[in-house]
Coordinates of C-alpha atoms and ligand atoms in Angstrom, one line a residue:
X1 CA 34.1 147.8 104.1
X2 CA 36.4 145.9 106.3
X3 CA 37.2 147.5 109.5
X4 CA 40.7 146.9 110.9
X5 CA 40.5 147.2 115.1
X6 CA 42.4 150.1 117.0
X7 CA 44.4 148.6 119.4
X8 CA 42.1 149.9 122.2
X9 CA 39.6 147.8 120.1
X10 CA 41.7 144.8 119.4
X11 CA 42.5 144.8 123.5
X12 CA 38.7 144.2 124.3
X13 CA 38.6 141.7 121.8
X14 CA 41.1 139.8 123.8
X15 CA 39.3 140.1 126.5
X16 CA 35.9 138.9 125.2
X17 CA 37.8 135.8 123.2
X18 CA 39.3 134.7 126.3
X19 CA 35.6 134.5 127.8
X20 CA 34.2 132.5 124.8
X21 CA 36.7 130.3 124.7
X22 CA 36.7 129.3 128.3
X23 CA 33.1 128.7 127.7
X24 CA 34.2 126.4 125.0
X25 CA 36.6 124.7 127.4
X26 CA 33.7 124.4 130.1
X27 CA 30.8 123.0 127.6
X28 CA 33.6 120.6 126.2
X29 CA 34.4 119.5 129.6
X30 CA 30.4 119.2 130.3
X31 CA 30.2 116.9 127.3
X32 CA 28.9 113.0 128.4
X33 CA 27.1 110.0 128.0
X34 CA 23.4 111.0 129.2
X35 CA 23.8 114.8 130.1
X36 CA 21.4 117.0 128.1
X37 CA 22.1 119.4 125.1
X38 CA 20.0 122.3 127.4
X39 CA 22.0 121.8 130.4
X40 CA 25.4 122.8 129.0
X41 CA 23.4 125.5 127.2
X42 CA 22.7 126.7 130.9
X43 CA 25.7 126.3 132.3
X44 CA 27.3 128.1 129.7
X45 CA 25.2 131.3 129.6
X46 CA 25.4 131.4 133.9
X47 CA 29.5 131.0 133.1
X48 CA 29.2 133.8 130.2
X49 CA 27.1 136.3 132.7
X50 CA 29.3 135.7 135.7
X51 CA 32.1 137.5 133.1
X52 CA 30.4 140.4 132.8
X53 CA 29.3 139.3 129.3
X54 CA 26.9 138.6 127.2
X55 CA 25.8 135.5 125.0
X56 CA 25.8 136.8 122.1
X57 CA 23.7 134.0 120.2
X58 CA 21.0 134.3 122.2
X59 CA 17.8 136.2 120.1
X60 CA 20.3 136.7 117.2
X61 CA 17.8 136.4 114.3
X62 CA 15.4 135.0 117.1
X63 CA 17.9 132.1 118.1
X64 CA 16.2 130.8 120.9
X65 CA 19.1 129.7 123.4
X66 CA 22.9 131.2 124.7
X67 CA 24.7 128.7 122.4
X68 CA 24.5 126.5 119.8
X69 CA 24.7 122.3 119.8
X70 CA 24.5 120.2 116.6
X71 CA 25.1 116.6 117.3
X72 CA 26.0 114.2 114.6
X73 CA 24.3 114.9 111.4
X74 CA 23.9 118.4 112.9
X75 CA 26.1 120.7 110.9
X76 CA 25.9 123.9 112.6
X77 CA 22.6 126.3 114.8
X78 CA 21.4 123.2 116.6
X79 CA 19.1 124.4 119.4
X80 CA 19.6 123.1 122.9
X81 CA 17.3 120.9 124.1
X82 CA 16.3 117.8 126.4
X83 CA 18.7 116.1 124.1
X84 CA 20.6 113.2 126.0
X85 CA 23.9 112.7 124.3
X86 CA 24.6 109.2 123.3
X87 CA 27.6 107.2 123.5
X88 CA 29.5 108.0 120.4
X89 CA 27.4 111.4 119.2
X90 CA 29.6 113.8 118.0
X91 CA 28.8 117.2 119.4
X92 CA 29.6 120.8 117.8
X93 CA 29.2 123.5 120.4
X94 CA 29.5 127.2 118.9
X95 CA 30.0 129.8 121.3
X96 CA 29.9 133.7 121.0
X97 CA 30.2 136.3 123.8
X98 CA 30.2 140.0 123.9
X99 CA 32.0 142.1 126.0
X100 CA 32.0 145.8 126.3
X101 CA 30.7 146.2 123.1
X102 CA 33.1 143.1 121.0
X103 CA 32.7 139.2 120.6
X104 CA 34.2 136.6 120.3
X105 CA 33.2 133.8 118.3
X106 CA 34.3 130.2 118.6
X107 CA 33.7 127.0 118.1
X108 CA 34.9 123.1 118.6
X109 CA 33.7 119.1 118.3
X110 CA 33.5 117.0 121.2
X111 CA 32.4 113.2 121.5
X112 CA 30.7 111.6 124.0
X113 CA 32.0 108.8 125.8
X114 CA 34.7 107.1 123.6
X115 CA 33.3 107.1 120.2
X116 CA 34.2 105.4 117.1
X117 CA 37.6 106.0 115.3
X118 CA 36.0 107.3 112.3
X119 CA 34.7 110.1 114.5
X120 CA 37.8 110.8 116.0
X121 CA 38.8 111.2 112.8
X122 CA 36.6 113.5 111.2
X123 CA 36.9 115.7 114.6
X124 CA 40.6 115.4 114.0
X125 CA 40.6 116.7 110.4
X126 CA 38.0 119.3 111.1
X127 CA 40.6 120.9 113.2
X128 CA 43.5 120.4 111.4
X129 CA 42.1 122.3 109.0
X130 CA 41.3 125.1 110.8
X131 CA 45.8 125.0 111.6
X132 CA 46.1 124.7 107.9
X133 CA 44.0 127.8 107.3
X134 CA 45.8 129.4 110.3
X135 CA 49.3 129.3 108.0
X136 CA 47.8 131.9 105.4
X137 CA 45.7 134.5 107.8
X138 CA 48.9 136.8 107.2
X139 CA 49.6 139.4 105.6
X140 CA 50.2 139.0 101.8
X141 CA 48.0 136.5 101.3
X142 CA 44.1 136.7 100.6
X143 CA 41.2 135.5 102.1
X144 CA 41.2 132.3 99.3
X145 CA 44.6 131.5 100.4
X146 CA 43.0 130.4 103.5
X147 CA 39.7 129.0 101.6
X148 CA 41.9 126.5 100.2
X149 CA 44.1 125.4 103.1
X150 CA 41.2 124.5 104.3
X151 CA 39.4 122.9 101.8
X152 CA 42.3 120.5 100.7
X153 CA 42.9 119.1 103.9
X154 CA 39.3 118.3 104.2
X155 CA 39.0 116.9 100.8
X156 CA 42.5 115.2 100.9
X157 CA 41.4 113.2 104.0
X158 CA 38.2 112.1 102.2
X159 CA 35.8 114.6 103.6
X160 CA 33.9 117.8 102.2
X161 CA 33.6 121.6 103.0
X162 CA 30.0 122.9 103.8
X163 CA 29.5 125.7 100.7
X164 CA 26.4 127.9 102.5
X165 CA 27.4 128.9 105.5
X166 CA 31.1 130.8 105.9
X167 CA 34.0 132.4 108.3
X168 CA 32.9 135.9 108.5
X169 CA 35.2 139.0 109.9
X170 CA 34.0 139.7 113.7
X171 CA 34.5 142.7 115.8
X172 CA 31.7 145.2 117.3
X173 CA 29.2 142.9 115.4
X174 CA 29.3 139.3 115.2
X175 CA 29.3 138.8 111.2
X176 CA 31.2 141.8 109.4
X177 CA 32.6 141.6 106.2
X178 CA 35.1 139.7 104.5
X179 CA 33.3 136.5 103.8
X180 CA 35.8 133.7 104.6
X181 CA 34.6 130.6 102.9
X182 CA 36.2 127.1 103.5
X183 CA 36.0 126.3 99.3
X184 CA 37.9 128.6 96.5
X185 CA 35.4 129.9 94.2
X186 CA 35.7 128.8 90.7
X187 CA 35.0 130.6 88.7
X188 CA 35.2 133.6 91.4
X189 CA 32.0 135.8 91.6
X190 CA 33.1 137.2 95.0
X191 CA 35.4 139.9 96.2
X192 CA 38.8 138.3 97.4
X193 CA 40.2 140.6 99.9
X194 CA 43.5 140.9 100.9
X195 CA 44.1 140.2 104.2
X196 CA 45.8 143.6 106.4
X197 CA 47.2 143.5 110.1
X198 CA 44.2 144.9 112.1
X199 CA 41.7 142.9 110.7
X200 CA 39.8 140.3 113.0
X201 CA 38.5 137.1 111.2
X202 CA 36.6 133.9 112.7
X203 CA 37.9 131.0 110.4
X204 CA 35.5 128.2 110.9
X205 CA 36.0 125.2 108.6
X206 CA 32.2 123.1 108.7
X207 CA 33.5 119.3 107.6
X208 CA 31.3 116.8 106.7
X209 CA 31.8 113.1 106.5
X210 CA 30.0 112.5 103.4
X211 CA 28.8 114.9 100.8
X212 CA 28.9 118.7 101.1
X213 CA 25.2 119.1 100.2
X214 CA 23.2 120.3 103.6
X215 CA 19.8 120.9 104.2
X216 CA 17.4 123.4 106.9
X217 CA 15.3 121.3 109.3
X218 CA 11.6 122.6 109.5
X219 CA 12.6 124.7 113.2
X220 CA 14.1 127.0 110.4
X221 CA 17.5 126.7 112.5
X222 CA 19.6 123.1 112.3
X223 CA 21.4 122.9 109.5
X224 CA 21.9 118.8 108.8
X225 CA 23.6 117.0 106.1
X226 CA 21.6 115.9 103.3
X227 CA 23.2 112.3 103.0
X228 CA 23.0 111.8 107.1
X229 CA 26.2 111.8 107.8
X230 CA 28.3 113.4 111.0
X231 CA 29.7 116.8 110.6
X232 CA 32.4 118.6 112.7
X233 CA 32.8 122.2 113.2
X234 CA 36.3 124.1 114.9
X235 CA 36.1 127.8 115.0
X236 CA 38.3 130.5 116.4
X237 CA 38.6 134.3 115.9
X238 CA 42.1 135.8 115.1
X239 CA 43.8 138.7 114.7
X240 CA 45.8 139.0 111.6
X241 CA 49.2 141.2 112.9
X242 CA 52.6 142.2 110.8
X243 CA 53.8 138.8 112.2
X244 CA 52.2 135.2 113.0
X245 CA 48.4 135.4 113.7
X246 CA 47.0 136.4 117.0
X247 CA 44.4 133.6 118.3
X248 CA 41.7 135.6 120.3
X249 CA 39.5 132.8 121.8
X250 CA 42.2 131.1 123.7
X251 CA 41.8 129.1 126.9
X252 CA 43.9 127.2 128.9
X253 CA 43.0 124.3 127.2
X254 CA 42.5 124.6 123.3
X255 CA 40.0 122.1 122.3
Ligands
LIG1 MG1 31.3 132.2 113.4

């Protein structure tokens, strides 16, 4: 069943986005040439703590650290480690944070040092997409509508849209239902709800450079692309209201 927040409910939500997404805005600004996957991971969880929060990644399913990193290749659940970023890497960083009881969920590419175009490009696209998605999380469309926002802009700018992992509604757990995929089903085997003000949705398109096909490395967590190529991820939790969509995880600075 998909649970549409109380306004009481949807006001915490606020609270906790803002907190994940200025932990978003602080590992971005952490991102560099030589500076280690585990530090920002540290820095991160202090940042979420000192809000009266709580990482909310951290021992989910056993995840071993506060946040996740996947660099290059890396899709998505890359585990912090001694890691130094490289000039060029591109680096996913997927944040969630619970407060009082509701989390927020967000995510965003950065690169270190300058990188190549073609990087800036994919990290581009990847969140244009999400904006393109954004346009359909209203009322009177359904959850495909957004599906395939998503997955034309990807596949128009030569890219594909990861098929196993999805956007997932979010409230007082971090993956409720509906299912928000960034591909249309065809033919559909899965429910395609329509989308009612009070529901609260992370839409999180997973773009990679070459082919769609991913694979699970053997620490049964990073998820890499089969064909070795970069991937970029941009996530944010919304509310969908009577009128435009509500962004939750906002920050001064929207990565
Ligand atoms: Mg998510």
């Amino acid at each position: 069943m998909i649970k549409r927040k109380t306004d009481r409910e949807i006001e915490i939500m606020r609270q906790a986005g803002r907190i994940t997404a200025a932990a978003r805005q602080l590992a971005g600004s952490m991102v560099a040439v030589g500076v280690t996957t585990q530090s920002i991971n540290k820095k991160v969880h202090d940042f979420i703590i000192s809000q009266g929060a709580a990482p909310t990644f951290l021992n989910y399913r056993g995840f071993p650290k506060s946040i996740c990193i996947s660099v290059n290749e890396q899709v998505i659940h890359g585990i912090p480690s001694s890691r130094k970023l490289a000039e060029g890497d591109v680096v996913s960083i997927d944040i969630g944070a619970i407060k009082d009881g509701y989390n927020g969920d967000c995510a965003a590419t950065f690169i270190a040092g300058s990188g190549s175009p073609e990087s800036r490009r994919l990290v581009e696209v990847t969140r244009k997409c999400f904006f393109e998605g954004l346009e359909f999380a209203r009322v009177g469309y359904r959850v495909s509508d957004i599906s395939r926002a998503i997955q034309r802009c990807a596949e128009e700018n030569g890219y594909s849209v990861v098929r196993e992992y999805v956007g997932h509604g979010v409230g007082a757990k971090l993956h409720e239902p509906p299912e928000i995929p960034n591909f249309v089903e065809n033919p559909r085997t899965k429910a395609d709800p329509r989308l009612l003000s009070g529901m609260t949705i992370a839409v999180e398109p997973m773009v990679n450079a070459g082919g769609a096909a991913i694979k699970v490395l053997d620490d049964k967590w990073t998820v890499v692309t089969s064909d070795g190529k970069n991937s970029a991820h941009y996530e944010n939790t919304i509310l969908i209201t009577e009128g435009d969509p509500e962004i939750l995880t906002v920050s001064e600075i929207m990565p």
